[in-house]
Coordinates of N, CA and C in Angstrom, one line a residue:
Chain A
X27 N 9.2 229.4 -62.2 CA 9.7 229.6 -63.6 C 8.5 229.5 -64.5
X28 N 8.4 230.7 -65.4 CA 7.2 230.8 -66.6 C 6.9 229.6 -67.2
X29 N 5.8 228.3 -67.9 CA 5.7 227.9 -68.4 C 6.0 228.2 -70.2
X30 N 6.3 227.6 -71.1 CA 5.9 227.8 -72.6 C 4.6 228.5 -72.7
X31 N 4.7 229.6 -73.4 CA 3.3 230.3 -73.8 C 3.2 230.5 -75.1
X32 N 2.2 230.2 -75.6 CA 1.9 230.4 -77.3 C 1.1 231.8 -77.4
X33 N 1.2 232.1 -78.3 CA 0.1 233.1 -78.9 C 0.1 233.2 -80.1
X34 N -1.5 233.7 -80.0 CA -2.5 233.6 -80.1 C -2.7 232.5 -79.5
X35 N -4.5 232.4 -78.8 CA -4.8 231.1 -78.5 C -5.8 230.3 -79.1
X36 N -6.5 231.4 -80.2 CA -7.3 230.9 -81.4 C -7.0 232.0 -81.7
X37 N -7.7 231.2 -83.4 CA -7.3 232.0 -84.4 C -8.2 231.6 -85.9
X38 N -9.1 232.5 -86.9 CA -9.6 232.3 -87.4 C -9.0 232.6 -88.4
X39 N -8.9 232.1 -89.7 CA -8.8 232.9 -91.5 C -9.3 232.2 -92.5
X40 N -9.2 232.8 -93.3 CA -9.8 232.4 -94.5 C -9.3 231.4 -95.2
X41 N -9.3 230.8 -95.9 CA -8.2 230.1 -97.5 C -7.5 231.4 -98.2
X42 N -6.2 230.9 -98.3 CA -5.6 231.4 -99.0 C -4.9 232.9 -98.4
X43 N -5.3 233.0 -96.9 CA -4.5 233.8 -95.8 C -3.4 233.6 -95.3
X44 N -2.4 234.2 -95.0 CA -1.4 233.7 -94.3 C -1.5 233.6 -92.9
X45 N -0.8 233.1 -91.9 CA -0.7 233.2 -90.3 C 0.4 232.9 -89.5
X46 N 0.8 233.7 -88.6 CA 2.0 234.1 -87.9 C 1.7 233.8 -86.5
X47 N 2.2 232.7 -86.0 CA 2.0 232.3 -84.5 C 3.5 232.2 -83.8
X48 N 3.0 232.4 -82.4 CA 4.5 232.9 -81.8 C 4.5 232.3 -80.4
X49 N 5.6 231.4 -80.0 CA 6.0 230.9 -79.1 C 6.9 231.4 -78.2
X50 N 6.9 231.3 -76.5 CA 8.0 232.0 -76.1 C 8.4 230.8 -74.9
X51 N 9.8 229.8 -74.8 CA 9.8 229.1 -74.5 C 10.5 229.6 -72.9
X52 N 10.6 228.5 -72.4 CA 11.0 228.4 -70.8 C 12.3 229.1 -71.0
X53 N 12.6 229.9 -70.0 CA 14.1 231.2 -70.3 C 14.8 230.1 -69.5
X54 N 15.5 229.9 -70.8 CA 17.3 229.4 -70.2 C 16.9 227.9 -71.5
X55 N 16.0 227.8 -72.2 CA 15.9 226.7 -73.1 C 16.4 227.1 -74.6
X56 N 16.5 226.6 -75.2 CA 17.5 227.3 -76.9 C 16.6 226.4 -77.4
X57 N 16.3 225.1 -77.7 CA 15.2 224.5 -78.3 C 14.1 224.5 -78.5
X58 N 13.6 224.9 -79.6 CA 12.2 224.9 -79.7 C 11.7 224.3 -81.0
X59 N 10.5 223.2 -80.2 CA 9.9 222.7 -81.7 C 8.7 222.9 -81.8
X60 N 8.2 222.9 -83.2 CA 6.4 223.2 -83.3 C 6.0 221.6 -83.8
X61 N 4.7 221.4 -83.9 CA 4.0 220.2 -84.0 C 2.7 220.6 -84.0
X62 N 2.1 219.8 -85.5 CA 0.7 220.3 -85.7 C -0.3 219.2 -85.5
X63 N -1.6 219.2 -84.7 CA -2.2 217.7 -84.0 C -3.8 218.1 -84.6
X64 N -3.7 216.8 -85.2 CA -5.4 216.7 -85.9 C -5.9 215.6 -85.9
X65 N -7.1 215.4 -85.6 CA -8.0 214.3 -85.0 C -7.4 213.0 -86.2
X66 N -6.8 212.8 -87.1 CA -6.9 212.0 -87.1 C -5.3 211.7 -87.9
X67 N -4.2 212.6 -88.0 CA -3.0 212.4 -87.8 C -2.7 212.5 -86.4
X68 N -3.1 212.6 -85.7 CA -2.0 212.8 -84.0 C -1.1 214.1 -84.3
X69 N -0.2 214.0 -83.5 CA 1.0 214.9 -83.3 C 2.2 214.6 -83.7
X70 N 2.0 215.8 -85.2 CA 2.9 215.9 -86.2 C 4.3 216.9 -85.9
X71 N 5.2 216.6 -86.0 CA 6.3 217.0 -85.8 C 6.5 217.9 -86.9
X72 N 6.7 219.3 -86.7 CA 7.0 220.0 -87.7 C 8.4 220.7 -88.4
X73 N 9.3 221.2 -87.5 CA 10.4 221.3 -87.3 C 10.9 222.0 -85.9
X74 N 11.7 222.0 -85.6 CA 13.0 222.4 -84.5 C 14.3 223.4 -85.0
X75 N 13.8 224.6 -84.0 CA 15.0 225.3 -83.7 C 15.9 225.3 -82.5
X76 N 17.1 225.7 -82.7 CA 18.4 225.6 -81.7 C 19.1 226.6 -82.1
X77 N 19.3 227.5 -80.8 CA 20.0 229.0 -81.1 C 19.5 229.2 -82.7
X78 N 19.3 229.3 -83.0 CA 18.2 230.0 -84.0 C 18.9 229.3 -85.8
X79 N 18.8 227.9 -85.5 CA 19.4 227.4 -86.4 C 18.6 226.4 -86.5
X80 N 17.5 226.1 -88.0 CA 17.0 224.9 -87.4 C 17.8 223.9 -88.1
X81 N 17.4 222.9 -86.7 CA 18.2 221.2 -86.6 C 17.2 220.2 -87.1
X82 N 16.4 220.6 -87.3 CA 15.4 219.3 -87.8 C 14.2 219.8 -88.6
X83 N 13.7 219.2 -89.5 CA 12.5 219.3 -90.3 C 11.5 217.8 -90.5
X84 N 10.5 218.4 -90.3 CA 9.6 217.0 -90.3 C 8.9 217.4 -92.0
X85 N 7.8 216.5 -92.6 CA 7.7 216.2 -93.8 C 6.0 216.6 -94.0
X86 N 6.5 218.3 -94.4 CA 5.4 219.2 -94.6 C 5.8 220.0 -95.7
X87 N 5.0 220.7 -96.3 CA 5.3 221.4 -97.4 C 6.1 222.7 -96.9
X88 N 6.4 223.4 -98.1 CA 6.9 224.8 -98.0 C 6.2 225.7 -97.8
X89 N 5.1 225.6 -97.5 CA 4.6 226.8 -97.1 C 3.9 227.2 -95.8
X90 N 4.9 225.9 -94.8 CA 4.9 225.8 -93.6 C 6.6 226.0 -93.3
X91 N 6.7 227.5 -92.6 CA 8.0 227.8 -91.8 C 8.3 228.0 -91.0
X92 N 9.7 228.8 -90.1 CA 9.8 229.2 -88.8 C 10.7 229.9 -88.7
X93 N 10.9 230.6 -87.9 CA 12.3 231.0 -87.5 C 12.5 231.5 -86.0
X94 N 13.6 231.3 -85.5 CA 14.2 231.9 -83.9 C 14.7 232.9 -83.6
X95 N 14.6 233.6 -82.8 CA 15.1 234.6 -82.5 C 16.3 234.9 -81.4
X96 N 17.4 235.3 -81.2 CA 18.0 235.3 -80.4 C 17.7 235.4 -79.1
X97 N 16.8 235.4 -78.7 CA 15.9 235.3 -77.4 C 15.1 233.9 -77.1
X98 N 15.9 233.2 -78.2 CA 14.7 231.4 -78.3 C 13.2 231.6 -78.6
X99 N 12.5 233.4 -78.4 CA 11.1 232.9 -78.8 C 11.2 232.8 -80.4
X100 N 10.4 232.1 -80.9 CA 10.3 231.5 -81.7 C 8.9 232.1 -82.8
X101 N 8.5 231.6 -84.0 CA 7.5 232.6 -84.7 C 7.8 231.2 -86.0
X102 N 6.2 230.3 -85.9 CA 5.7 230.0 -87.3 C 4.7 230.4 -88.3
X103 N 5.1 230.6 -89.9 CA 3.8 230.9 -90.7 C 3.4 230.1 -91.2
X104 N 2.5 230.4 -91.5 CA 2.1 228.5 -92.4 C 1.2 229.8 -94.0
X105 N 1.5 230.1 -95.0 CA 1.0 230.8 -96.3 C 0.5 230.0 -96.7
X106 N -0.8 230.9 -97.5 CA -1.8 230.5 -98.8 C -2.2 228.9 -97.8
X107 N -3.2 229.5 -97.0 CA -4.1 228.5 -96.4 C -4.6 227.6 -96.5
X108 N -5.0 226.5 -96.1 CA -6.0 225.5 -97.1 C -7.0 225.2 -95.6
X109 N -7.5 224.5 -96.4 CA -9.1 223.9 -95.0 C -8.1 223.0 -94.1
X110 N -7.5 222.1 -95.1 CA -6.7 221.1 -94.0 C -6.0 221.5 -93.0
X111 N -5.3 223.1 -93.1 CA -4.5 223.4 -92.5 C -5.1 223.5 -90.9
X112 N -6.2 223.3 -90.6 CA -6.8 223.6 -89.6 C -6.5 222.5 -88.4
X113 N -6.3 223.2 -86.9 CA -5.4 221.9 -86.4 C -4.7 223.0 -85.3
X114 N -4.6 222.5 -83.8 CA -3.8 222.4 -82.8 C -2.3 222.7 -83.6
X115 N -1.5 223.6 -82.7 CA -0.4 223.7 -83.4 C 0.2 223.5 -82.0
X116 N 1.2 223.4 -81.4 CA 1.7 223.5 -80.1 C 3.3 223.0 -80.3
X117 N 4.0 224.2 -79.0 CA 5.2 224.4 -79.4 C 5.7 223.8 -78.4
X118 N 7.1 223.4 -78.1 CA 7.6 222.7 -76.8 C 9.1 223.4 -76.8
X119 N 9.7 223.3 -75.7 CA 11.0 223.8 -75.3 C 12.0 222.7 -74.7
X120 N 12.9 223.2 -75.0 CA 13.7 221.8 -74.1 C 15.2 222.7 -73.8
X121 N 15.7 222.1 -73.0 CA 17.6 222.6 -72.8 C 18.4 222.1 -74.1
X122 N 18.3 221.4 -74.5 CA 18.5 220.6 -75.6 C 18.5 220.3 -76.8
X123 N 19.1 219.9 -77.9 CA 18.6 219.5 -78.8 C 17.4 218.1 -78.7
X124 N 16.9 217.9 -79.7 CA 16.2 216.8 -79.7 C 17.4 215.5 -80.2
X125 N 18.4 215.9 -80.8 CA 19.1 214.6 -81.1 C 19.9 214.5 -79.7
X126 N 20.2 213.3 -79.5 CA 20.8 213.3 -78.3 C 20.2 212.4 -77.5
X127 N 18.8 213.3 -77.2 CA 17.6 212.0 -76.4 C 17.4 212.0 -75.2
X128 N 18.1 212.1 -74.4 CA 17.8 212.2 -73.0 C 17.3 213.5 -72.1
X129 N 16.3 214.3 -73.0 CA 16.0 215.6 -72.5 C 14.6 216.0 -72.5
X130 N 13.9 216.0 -71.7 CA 12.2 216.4 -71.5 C 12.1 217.7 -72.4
X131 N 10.9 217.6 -73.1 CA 10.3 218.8 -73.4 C 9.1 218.9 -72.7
X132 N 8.6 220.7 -72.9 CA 8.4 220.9 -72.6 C 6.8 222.1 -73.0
X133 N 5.7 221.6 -72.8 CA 4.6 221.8 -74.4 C 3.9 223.0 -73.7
X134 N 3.8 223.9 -74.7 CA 2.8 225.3 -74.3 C 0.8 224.5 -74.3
X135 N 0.3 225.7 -74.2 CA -0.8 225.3 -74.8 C -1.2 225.0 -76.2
X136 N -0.8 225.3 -76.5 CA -1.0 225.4 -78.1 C -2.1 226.5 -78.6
X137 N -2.2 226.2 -80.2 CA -2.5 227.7 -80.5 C -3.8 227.0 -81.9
X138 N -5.2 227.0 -81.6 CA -5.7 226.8 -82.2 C -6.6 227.4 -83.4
X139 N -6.1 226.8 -84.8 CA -6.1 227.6 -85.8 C -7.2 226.8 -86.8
X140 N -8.4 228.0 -87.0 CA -9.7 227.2 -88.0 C -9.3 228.4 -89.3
X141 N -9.4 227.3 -90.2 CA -9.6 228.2 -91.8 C -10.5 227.8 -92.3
X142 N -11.1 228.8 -92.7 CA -12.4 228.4 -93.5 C -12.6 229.0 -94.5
Chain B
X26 N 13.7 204.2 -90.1 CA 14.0 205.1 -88.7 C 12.8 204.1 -87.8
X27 N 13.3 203.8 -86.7 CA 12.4 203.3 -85.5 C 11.0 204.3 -85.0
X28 N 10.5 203.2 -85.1 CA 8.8 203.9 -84.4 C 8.3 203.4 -83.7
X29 N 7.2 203.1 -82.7 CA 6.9 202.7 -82.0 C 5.1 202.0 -82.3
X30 N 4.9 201.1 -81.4 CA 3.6 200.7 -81.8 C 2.4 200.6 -80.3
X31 N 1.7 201.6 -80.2 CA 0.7 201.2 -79.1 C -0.6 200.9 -79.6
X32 N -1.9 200.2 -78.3 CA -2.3 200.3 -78.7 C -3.2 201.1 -78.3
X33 N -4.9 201.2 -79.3 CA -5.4 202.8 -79.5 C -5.9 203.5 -78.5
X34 N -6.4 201.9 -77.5 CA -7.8 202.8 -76.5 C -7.3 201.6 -75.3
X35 N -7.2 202.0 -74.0 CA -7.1 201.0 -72.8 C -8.3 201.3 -71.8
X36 N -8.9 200.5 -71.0 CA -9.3 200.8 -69.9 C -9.3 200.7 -68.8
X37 N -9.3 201.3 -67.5 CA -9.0 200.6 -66.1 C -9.7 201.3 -65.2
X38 N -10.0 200.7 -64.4 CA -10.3 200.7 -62.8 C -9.9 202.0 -62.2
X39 N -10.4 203.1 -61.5 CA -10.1 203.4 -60.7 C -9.2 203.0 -59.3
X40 N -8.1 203.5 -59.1 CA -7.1 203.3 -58.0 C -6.9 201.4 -58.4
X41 N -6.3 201.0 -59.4 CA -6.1 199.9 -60.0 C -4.9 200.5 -60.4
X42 N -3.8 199.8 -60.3 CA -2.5 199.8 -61.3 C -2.9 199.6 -62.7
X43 N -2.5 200.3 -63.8 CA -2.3 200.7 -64.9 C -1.6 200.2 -65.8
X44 N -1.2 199.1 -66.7 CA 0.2 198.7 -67.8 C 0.0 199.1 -68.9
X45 N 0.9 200.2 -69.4 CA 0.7 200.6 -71.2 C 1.5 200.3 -72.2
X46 N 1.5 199.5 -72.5 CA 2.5 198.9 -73.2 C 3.1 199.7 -74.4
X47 N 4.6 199.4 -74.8 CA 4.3 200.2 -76.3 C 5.8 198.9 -76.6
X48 N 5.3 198.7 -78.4 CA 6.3 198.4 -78.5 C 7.4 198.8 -79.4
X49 N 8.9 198.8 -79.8 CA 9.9 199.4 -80.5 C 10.6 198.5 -80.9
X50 N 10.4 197.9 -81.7 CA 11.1 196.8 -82.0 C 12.5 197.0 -82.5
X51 N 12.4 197.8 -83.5 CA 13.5 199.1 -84.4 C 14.2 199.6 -83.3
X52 N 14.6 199.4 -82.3 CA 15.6 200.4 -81.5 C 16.5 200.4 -81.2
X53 N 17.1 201.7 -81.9 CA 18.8 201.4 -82.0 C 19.5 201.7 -80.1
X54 N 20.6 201.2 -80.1 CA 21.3 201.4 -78.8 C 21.4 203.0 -78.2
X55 N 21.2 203.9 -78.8 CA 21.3 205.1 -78.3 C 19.7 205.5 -78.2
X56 N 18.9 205.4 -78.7 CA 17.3 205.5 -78.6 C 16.9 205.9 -76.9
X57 N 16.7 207.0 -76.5 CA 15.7 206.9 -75.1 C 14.4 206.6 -75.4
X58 N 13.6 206.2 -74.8 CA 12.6 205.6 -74.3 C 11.5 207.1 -73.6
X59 N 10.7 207.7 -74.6 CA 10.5 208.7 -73.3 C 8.2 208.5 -73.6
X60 N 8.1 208.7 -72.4 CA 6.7 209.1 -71.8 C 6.1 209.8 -71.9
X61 N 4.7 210.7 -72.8 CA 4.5 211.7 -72.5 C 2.8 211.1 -72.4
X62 N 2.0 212.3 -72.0 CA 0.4 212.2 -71.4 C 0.1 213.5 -71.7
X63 N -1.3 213.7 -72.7 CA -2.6 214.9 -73.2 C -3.5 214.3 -72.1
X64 N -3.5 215.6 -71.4 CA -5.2 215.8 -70.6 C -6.1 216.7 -71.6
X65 N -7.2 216.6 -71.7 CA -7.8 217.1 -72.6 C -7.8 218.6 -72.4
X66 N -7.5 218.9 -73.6 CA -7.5 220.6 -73.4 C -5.8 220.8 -73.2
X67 N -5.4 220.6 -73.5 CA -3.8 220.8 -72.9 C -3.0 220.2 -73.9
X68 N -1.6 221.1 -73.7 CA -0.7 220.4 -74.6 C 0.4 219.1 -73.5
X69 N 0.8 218.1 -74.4 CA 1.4 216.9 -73.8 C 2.3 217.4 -72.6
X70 N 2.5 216.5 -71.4 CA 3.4 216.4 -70.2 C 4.1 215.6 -70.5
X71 N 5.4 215.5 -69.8 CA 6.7 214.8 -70.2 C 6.2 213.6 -68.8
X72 N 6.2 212.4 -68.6 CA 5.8 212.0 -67.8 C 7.4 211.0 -67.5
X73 N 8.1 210.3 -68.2 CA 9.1 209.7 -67.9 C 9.7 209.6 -68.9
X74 N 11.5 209.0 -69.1 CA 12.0 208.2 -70.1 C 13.3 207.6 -69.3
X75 N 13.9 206.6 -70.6 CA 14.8 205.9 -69.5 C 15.8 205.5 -70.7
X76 N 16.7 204.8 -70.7 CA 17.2 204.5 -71.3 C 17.8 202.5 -71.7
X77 N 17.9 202.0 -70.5 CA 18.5 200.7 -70.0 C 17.5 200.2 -68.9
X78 N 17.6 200.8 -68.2 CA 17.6 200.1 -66.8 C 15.4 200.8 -66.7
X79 N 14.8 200.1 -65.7 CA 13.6 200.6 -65.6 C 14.1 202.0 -64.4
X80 N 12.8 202.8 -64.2 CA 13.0 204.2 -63.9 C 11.7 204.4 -63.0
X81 N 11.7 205.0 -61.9 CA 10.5 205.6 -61.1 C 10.4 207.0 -60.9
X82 N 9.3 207.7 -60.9 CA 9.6 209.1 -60.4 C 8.2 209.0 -59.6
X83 N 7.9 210.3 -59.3 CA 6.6 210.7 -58.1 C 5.3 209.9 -59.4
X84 N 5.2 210.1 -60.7 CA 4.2 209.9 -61.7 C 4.2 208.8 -62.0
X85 N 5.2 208.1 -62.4 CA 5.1 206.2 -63.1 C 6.4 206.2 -63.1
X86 N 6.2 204.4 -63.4 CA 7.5 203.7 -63.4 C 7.6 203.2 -65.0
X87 N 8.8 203.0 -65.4 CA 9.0 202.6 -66.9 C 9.5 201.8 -66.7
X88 N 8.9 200.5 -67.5 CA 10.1 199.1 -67.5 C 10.3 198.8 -68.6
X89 N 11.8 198.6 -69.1 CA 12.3 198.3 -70.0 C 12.6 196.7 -70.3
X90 N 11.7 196.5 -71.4 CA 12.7 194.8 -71.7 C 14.0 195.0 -71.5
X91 N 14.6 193.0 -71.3 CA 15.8 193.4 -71.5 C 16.5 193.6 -73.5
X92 N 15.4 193.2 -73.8 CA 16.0 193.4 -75.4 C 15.5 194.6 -75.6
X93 N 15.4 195.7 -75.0 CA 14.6 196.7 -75.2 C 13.4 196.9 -76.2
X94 N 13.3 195.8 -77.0 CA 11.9 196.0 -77.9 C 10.9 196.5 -77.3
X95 N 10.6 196.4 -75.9 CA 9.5 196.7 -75.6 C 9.7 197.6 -74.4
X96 N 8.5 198.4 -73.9 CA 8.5 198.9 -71.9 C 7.0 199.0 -71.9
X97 N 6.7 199.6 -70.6 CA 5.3 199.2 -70.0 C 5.7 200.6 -69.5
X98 N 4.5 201.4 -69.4 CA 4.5 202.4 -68.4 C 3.5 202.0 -67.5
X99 N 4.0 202.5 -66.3 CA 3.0 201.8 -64.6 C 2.4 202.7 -64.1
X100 N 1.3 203.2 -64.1 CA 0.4 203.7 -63.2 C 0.3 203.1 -61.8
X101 N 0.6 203.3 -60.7 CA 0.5 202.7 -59.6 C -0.5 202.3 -59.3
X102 N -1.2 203.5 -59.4 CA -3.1 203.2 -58.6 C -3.7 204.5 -59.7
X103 N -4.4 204.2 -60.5 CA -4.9 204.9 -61.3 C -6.0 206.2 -60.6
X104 N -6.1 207.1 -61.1 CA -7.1 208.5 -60.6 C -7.8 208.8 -62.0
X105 N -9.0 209.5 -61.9 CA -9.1 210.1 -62.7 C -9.0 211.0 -63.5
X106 N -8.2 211.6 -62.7 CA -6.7 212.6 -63.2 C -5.8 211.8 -64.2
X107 N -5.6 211.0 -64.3 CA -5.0 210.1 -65.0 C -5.4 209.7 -66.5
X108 N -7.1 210.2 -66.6 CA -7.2 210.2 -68.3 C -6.8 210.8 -68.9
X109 N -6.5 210.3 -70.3 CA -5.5 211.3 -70.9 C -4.9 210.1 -72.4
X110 N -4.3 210.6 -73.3 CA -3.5 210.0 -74.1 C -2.4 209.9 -73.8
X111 N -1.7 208.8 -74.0 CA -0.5 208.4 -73.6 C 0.5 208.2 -74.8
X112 N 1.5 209.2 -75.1 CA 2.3 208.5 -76.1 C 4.0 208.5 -75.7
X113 N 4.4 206.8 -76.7 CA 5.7 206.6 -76.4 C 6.3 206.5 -77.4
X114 N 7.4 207.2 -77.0 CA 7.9 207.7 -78.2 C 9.7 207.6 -77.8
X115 N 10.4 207.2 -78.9 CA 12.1 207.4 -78.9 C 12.6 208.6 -79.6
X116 N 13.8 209.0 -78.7 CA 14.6 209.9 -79.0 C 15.7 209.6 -79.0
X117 N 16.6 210.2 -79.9 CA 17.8 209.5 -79.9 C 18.8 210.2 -81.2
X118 N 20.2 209.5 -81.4 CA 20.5 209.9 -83.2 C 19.9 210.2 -83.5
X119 N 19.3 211.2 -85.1 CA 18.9 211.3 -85.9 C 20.1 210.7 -87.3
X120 N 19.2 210.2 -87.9 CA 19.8 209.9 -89.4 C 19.6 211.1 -90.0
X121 N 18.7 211.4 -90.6 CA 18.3 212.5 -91.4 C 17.5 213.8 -90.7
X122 N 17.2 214.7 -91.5 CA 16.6 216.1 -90.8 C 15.2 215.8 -91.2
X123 N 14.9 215.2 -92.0 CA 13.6 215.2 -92.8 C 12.8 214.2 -92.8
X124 N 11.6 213.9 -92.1 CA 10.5 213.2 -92.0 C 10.8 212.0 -91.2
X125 N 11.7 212.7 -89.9 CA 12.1 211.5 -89.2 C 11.0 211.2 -88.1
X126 N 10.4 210.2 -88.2 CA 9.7 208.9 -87.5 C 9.6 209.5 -85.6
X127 N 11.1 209.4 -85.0 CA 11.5 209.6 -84.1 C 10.9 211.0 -83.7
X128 N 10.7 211.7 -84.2 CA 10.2 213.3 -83.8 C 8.9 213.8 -83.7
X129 N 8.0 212.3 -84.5 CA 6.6 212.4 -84.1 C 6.0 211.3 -83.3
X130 N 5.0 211.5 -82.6 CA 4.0 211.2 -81.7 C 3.1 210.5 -82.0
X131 N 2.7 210.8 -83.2 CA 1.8 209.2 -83.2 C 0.3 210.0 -82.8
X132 N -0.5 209.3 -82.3 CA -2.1 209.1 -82.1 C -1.8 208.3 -80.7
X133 N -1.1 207.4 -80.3 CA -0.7 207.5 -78.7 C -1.8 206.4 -78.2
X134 N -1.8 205.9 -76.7 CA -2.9 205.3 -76.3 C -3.9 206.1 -75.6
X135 N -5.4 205.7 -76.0 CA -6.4 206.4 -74.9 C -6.6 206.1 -74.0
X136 N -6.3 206.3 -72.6 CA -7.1 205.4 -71.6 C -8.0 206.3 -70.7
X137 N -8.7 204.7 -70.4 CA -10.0 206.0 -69.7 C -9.8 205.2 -68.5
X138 N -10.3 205.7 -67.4 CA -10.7 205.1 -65.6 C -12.0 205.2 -65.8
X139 N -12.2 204.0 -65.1 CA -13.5 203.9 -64.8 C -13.0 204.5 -63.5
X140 N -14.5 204.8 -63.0 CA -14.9 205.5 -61.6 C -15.4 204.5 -60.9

């Protein structure tokens, strides 16, 4: 069975560019979450989709989004760039929602993104 | 919302058993308990979680206080294969959709093997 695959696997832009990264989780999972990891926050929870409805939001601005596709892969942008935005982004799959609790995810490589 | 507290950096032995503590003080009765490990270059592996009772698979064993405040993840005999960040983290209810605690990961423990 395919692991979670991200793409892009780097990724360069400028300030004030937008960027579209795209997740394709393990076939037969409906959950998918992204999470953005920087040396000196860890691994930030970003939000979670389920059948293409998201169930959860972590505590980032609006100009970090997502959405599902009926196929569970999944596609975040993050608009109007900043330096900070730079940072491991990595997506995970599960059978499951994340409420509930008893269910492994399951982490791509991740998708590393420099703005400068 | 419950969080968890490790700590930043551990170290051990080669082919030495391993204890990682984390603790949860905040944990409500539905909360699992779950395991995960960064090898460098890589995104996190699901390594264990449990709920009640302690738990073994082929990778580590998880022991649960019985007040569940706390567990230990067990490295049997540690490898070098085995560096890596370790984070513990609960899953469980959600209260809210928004900047819940439970959904992130933290900064995790580092541990290194000596050789």
């Amino acid at each position: 069975k395919a692991g979670v695959t991200q793409t892009p696997r780097y990724l360069i832009k400028t300030r004030g560019q937008q960027v579209t990264l795209s997740c394709s989780p393990i076939s037969g999972h409906r959950s998918v979450s992204w999470y953005q990891q920087t040396p000196g926050q860890g691994l930030q929870f970003l939000f979670e989709y389920f059948s293409e409805t998201q169930r959860n939001k972590g505590n980032f601005p609006g100009r970090f989004s997502g959405r599902q596709f009926s196929n569970s892969r999944s596609e975040m942008n993050v608009s109007t760039l900043e330096l900070g935005d730079s940072a491991l982004y990595l997506c995970a799959s599960s059978s499951m929602p994340l409420a509930g609790g008893g269910h492994e995810q399951f982490f791509g490589p991740g998708t590393r993104l420099t703005v400068l | 919302d419950a969080k968890t507290t490790q700590p930043n950096s551990m170290e051990s032995n080669e082919e030495e058993p391993v204890h990682l503590p984390c603790n949860h003080s905040t944990i409500s009765g539905t909360d699992y308990i779950h395991w995960y490990r960064q090898l460098p270059s890589q995104g996190p592996e699901y390594v264990i979680h449990g709920l009640t009772s302690n738990v073994n698979n082929r990778m580590a064993s998880l022991a649960i206080a019985e007040d569940r405040k706390s567990s230990t993840l067990i490295l049997h005999r540690a490898t070098l294969r085995d560096a890596a960040v370790y984070y513990c983290i609960l899953r469980g209810a959600l209260i809210s959709n928004f900047g819940n605690e439970k959904l992130t990961f933290g900064t995790g423990t580092r541990l290194t093997i000596i050789p």
